[in-house]
Amino acid sequence: MTKPFLFLLPLLITISQTFPATGAEPGFLQSVKRNPMKLRTEKLSHFRFYWHDIISGPNPTVVNIVQPPTNNKTTPTGFGMINMIDDPLTEKPEAGSKLLGRAQGFYGLASQEEVGLLMAMNFVFSTGKYNGSTLTILGRNPVFHKVREMPVIGGSGLFRFARGYVQASTHSFNLKTGDAVVEYNVHVLHY
């Protein structure tokens, strides 16, 4: 009698764990219809705009939130510094050009060997068809390379389920003030 019971015990435990006594599915899990968002055909879009990182003047768009330790031996690269941004995105490189949206997020100096940023930001669009939609960028930006590529990891609004990449290239950089204008070419798949 003991041997068949020992054989059946693991089977009974497995079945009881697989099928709860109530027969109900867990509340956090439910099946989803194949196309719940009525997703259309995916399309590839290309955008070009200019990102203005303004450190100087009465209305900076960058705020330093973490400074590296003063005894840091990697000060030439600024390793450890983090800046919060709310940078304008414009149609042309001039500051007075048409405002398309803002880049909101932060970047940190994440390399001890070169000036390499970890960038985490949302492009928040404020005009036209894309008003209220966002694209999310998260990636490495070695600022002294001519062209830097970072991934688009998502979005909202018209960019829901977006994926793609951005290519950044410095248009201008002021050594005295630290202000920069960077051209962004965005290639994104979205619905």
mmCIF file of C-alpha atoms in Angstrom:
data_model
loop_
_atom_site.group_PDB
_atom_site.id
_atom_site.type_symbol
_atom_site.label_atom_id
_atom_site.label_comp_id
_atom_site.label_asym_id
_atom_site.label_seq_id
_atom_site.Cartn_x
_atom_site.Cartn_y
_atom_site.Cartn_z
ATOM 1 C CA MET A 1 0.000 0.000 0.000
ATOM 2 C CA THR A 2 2.875 2.348 0.725
ATOM 3 C CA LYS A 3 4.594 1.985 -2.673
ATOM 4 C CA PRO A 4 1.575 2.991 -4.832
ATOM 5 C CA PHE A 5 0.954 5.942 -2.468
ATOM 6 C CA LEU A 6 4.570 7.132 -2.879
ATOM 7 C CA PHE A 7 4.122 6.933 -6.630
ATOM 8 C CA LEU A 8 0.813 8.835 -6.617
ATOM 9 C CA LEU A 9 1.843 11.531 -4.118
ATOM 10 C CA PRO A 10 4.080 13.523 -6.540
ATOM 11 C CA LEU A 11 1.411 13.205 -9.234
ATOM 12 C CA LEU A 12 -1.303 14.528 -6.887
ATOM 13 C CA ILE A 13 0.905 17.449 -5.792
ATOM 14 C CA THR A 14 1.621 18.368 -9.418
ATOM 15 C CA ILE A 15 -2.042 18.238 -10.374
ATOM 16 C CA SER A 16 -3.106 20.307 -7.345
ATOM 17 C CA GLN A 17 -0.515 22.990 -8.195
ATOM 18 C CA THR A 18 -1.525 23.054 -11.863
ATOM 19 C CA PHE A 19 -5.299 23.200 -11.336
ATOM 20 C CA PRO A 20 -6.276 25.226 -8.242
ATOM 21 C CA ALA A 21 -9.264 23.929 -6.292
ATOM 22 C CA THR A 22 -11.385 26.946 -7.291
ATOM 23 C CA GLY A 23 -10.740 26.415 -10.994
ATOM 24 C CA ALA A 24 -10.197 30.173 -11.460
ATOM 25 C CA GLU A 25 -7.272 31.624 -13.375
ATOM 26 C CA PRO A 26 -4.980 34.025 -11.491
ATOM 27 C CA GLY A 27 -6.270 37.623 -11.556
ATOM 28 C CA PHE A 28 -3.093 39.075 -13.082
ATOM 29 C CA LEU A 29 -3.202 36.845 -16.160
ATOM 30 C CA GLN A 30 -5.653 36.965 -18.997
ATOM 31 C CA SER A 31 -5.450 36.061 -22.636
ATOM 32 C CA VAL A 32 -5.326 38.867 -25.192
ATOM 33 C CA LYS A 33 -6.981 38.957 -28.576
ATOM 34 C CA ARG A 34 -4.634 38.666 -31.520
ATOM 35 C CA ASN A 35 -4.930 42.331 -32.528
ATOM 36 C CA PRO A 36 -6.386 44.201 -29.510
ATOM 37 C CA MET A 37 -5.121 47.625 -30.592
ATOM 38 C CA LYS A 38 -6.343 47.243 -34.177
ATOM 39 C CA LEU A 39 -2.737 47.651 -35.275
ATOM 40 C CA ARG A 40 -2.222 48.690 -38.855
ATOM 41 C CA THR A 41 0.624 47.823 -41.155
ATOM 42 C CA GLU A 42 3.993 48.834 -39.802
ATOM 43 C CA LYS A 43 5.707 51.745 -41.539
ATOM 44 C CA LEU A 44 9.194 53.217 -41.486
ATOM 45 C CA SER A 45 9.448 56.951 -40.813
ATOM 46 C CA HIS A 46 12.471 59.241 -40.930
ATOM 47 C CA PHE A 47 12.654 62.481 -38.953
ATOM 48 C CA ARG A 48 15.431 65.052 -38.786
ATOM 49 C CA PHE A 49 15.572 67.746 -36.136
ATOM 50 C CA TYR A 50 18.018 69.607 -33.930
ATOM 51 C CA TRP A 51 18.570 69.059 -30.210
ATOM 52 C CA HIS A 52 19.682 72.183 -28.276
ATOM 53 C CA ASP A 53 21.599 71.414 -25.061
ATOM 54 C CA ILE A 54 21.812 74.835 -23.382
ATOM 55 C CA ILE A 55 23.982 75.104 -20.278
ATOM 56 C CA SER A 56 24.630 78.865 -20.300
ATOM 57 C CA GLY A 57 22.441 81.943 -20.025
ATOM 58 C CA PRO A 58 19.379 82.785 -17.936
ATOM 59 C CA ASN A 59 17.277 79.786 -19.098
ATOM 60 C CA PRO A 60 19.476 76.678 -19.238
ATOM 61 C CA THR A 61 17.836 73.455 -20.420
ATOM 62 C CA VAL A 62 20.391 71.315 -18.575
ATOM 63 C CA VAL A 63 20.760 70.964 -14.811
ATOM 64 C CA ASN A 64 23.638 69.102 -13.206
ATOM 65 C CA ILE A 65 22.213 66.689 -10.620
ATOM 66 C CA VAL A 66 25.311 64.607 -9.706
ATOM 67 C CA GLN A 67 28.951 65.703 -9.698
ATOM 68 C CA PRO A 68 31.776 63.139 -9.692
ATOM 69 C CA PRO A 69 33.853 62.966 -6.487
ATOM 70 C CA THR A 70 36.621 65.572 -6.354
ATOM 71 C CA ASN A 71 39.226 62.863 -5.775
ATOM 72 C CA ASN A 72 38.056 61.036 -8.911
ATOM 73 C CA LYS A 73 41.102 60.135 -11.028
ATOM 74 C CA THR A 74 38.963 60.003 -14.167
ATOM 75 C CA THR A 75 38.064 63.718 -14.189
ATOM 76 C CA PRO A 76 39.223 64.218 -17.810
ATOM 77 C CA THR A 77 36.172 62.235 -18.923
ATOM 78 C CA GLY A 78 33.838 63.558 -16.205
ATOM 79 C CA PHE A 79 32.986 59.968 -15.236
ATOM 80 C CA GLY A 80 30.090 59.905 -12.785
ATOM 81 C CA MET A 81 28.472 63.252 -13.650
ATOM 82 C CA ILE A 82 24.711 63.198 -14.410
ATOM 83 C CA ASN A 83 22.651 65.968 -16.038
ATOM 84 C CA MET A 84 18.866 66.289 -16.297
ATOM 85 C CA ILE A 85 17.597 67.783 -19.575
ATOM 86 C CA ASP A 86 14.545 69.476 -21.039
ATOM 87 C CA ASP A 87 16.098 70.415 -24.394
ATOM 88 C CA PRO A 88 14.218 72.017 -27.298
ATOM 89 C CA LEU A 89 13.933 70.054 -30.554
ATOM 90 C CA THR A 90 13.783 72.402 -33.542
ATOM 91 C CA GLU A 91 13.268 72.105 -37.268
ATOM 92 C CA LYS A 92 16.572 73.868 -38.098
ATOM 93 C CA PRO A 93 19.817 74.407 -36.157
ATOM 94 C CA GLU A 94 19.019 78.025 -35.274
ATOM 95 C CA ALA A 95 17.641 78.535 -31.751
ATOM 96 C CA GLY A 96 14.676 80.574 -33.059
ATOM 97 C CA SER A 97 13.656 77.856 -35.521
ATOM 98 C CA LYS A 98 10.219 76.180 -35.271
ATOM 99 C CA LEU A 99 9.884 74.185 -32.046
ATOM 100 C CA LEU A 100 8.868 70.566 -32.760
ATOM 101 C CA GLY A 101 9.052 69.244 -29.212
ATOM 102 C CA ARG A 102 11.441 68.619 -26.342
ATOM 103 C CA ALA A 103 14.006 66.018 -25.315
ATOM 104 C CA GLN A 104 13.329 65.183 -21.671
ATOM 105 C CA GLY A 105 15.444 62.829 -19.588
ATOM 106 C CA PHE A 106 19.035 62.636 -18.454
ATOM 107 C CA TYR A 107 22.532 61.754 -19.555
ATOM 108 C CA GLY A 108 25.440 60.589 -17.491
ATOM 109 C CA LEU A 109 29.122 60.379 -18.226
ATOM 110 C CA ALA A 110 29.563 56.616 -18.109
ATOM 111 C CA SER A 111 33.051 55.993 -19.506
ATOM 112 C CA GLN A 112 36.424 56.266 -17.780
ATOM 113 C CA GLU A 113 38.305 56.102 -21.086
ATOM 114 C CA GLU A 114 36.509 58.667 -23.272
ATOM 115 C CA VAL A 115 33.669 61.164 -23.058
ATOM 116 C CA GLY A 116 30.912 58.591 -23.455
ATOM 117 C CA LEU A 117 27.387 59.315 -22.327
ATOM 118 C CA LEU A 118 24.609 56.999 -21.258
ATOM 119 C CA MET A 119 21.515 58.755 -22.615
ATOM 120 C CA ALA A 120 17.964 58.068 -21.456
ATOM 121 C CA MET A 121 15.455 60.491 -22.933
ATOM 122 C CA ASN A 122 12.035 60.908 -24.453
ATOM 123 C CA PHE A 123 11.451 62.974 -27.554
ATOM 124 C CA VAL A 124 8.124 64.607 -26.681
ATOM 125 C CA PHE A 125 6.512 66.007 -29.840
ATOM 126 C CA SER A 126 4.313 69.085 -29.544
ATOM 127 C CA THR A 127 3.253 69.955 -33.087
ATOM 128 C CA GLY A 128 1.234 68.583 -35.956
ATOM 129 C CA LYS A 129 0.151 64.995 -36.358
ATOM 130 C CA TYR A 130 2.599 63.748 -33.704
ATOM 131 C CA ASN A 131 1.534 66.218 -30.971
ATOM 132 C CA GLY A 132 1.555 64.336 -27.645
ATOM 133 C CA SER A 133 3.413 61.302 -29.017
ATOM 134 C CA THR A 134 6.829 60.294 -27.706
ATOM 135 C CA LEU A 135 9.867 58.269 -28.729
ATOM 136 C CA THR A 136 12.166 56.775 -26.082
ATOM 137 C CA ILE A 137 15.924 56.627 -26.628
ATOM 138 C CA LEU A 138 18.307 54.654 -24.418
ATOM 139 C CA GLY A 139 21.901 54.139 -25.433
ATOM 140 C CA ARG A 140 25.577 55.018 -25.493
ATOM 141 C CA ASN A 141 26.732 58.284 -27.027
ATOM 142 C CA PRO A 142 30.513 58.667 -27.495
ATOM 143 C CA VAL A 143 30.295 62.422 -28.118
ATOM 144 C CA PHE A 144 33.548 62.890 -30.032
ATOM 145 C CA HIS A 145 32.621 60.358 -32.720
ATOM 146 C CA LYS A 146 31.357 61.978 -35.903
ATOM 147 C CA VAL A 147 28.110 59.940 -35.941
ATOM 148 C CA ARG A 148 26.691 58.200 -32.884
ATOM 149 C CA GLU A 149 23.947 55.600 -33.098
ATOM 150 C CA MET A 150 21.497 54.856 -30.282
ATOM 151 C CA PRO A 151 18.406 52.626 -30.202
ATOM 152 C CA VAL A 152 14.792 53.730 -30.108
ATOM 153 C CA ILE A 153 13.330 51.365 -27.521
ATOM 154 C CA GLY A 154 9.675 52.395 -27.579
ATOM 155 C CA GLY A 155 7.180 55.179 -27.739
ATOM 156 C CA SER A 156 3.654 56.328 -27.027
ATOM 157 C CA GLY A 157 0.726 57.759 -28.947
ATOM 158 C CA LEU A 158 1.325 57.329 -32.677
ATOM 159 C CA PHE A 159 4.663 55.699 -31.810
ATOM 160 C CA ARG A 160 3.211 52.912 -29.664
ATOM 161 C CA PHE A 161 5.344 49.757 -30.178
ATOM 162 C CA ALA A 162 8.033 51.848 -31.940
ATOM 163 C CA ARG A 163 11.511 50.533 -32.524
ATOM 164 C CA GLY A 164 14.439 51.816 -34.520
ATOM 165 C CA TYR A 165 17.540 53.938 -34.123
ATOM 166 C CA VAL A 166 18.781 57.509 -34.057
ATOM 167 C CA GLN A 167 21.976 58.877 -35.496
ATOM 168 C CA ALA A 168 23.350 61.941 -33.745
ATOM 169 C CA SER A 169 26.004 64.257 -35.166
ATOM 170 C CA THR A 170 27.235 67.457 -33.583
ATOM 171 C CA HIS A 171 26.236 70.543 -35.554
ATOM 172 C CA SER A 172 27.937 73.032 -33.210
ATOM 173 C CA PHE A 173 29.621 73.048 -29.814
ATOM 174 C CA ASN A 174 30.684 76.155 -27.863
ATOM 175 C CA LEU A 175 33.842 75.383 -25.860
ATOM 176 C CA LYS A 176 33.341 78.422 -23.576
ATOM 177 C CA THR A 177 29.707 77.798 -22.587
ATOM 178 C CA GLY A 178 29.313 74.063 -23.187
ATOM 179 C CA ASP A 179 26.189 74.708 -25.278
ATOM 180 C CA ALA A 180 25.672 72.207 -28.102
ATOM 181 C CA VAL A 181 23.388 71.754 -31.092
ATOM 182 C CA VAL A 182 23.143 68.171 -32.312
ATOM 183 C CA GLU A 183 21.426 66.951 -35.469
ATOM 184 C CA TYR A 184 19.279 63.875 -34.871
ATOM 185 C CA ASN A 185 18.240 61.587 -37.719
ATOM 186 C CA VAL A 186 15.559 59.244 -36.427
ATOM 187 C CA HIS A 187 14.602 56.038 -38.253
ATOM 188 C CA VAL A 188 11.645 54.353 -36.614
ATOM 189 C CA LEU A 189 9.243 51.503 -37.340
ATOM 190 C CA HIS A 190 5.756 52.161 -35.978
ATOM 191 C CA TYR A 191 2.099 51.581 -36.701
#
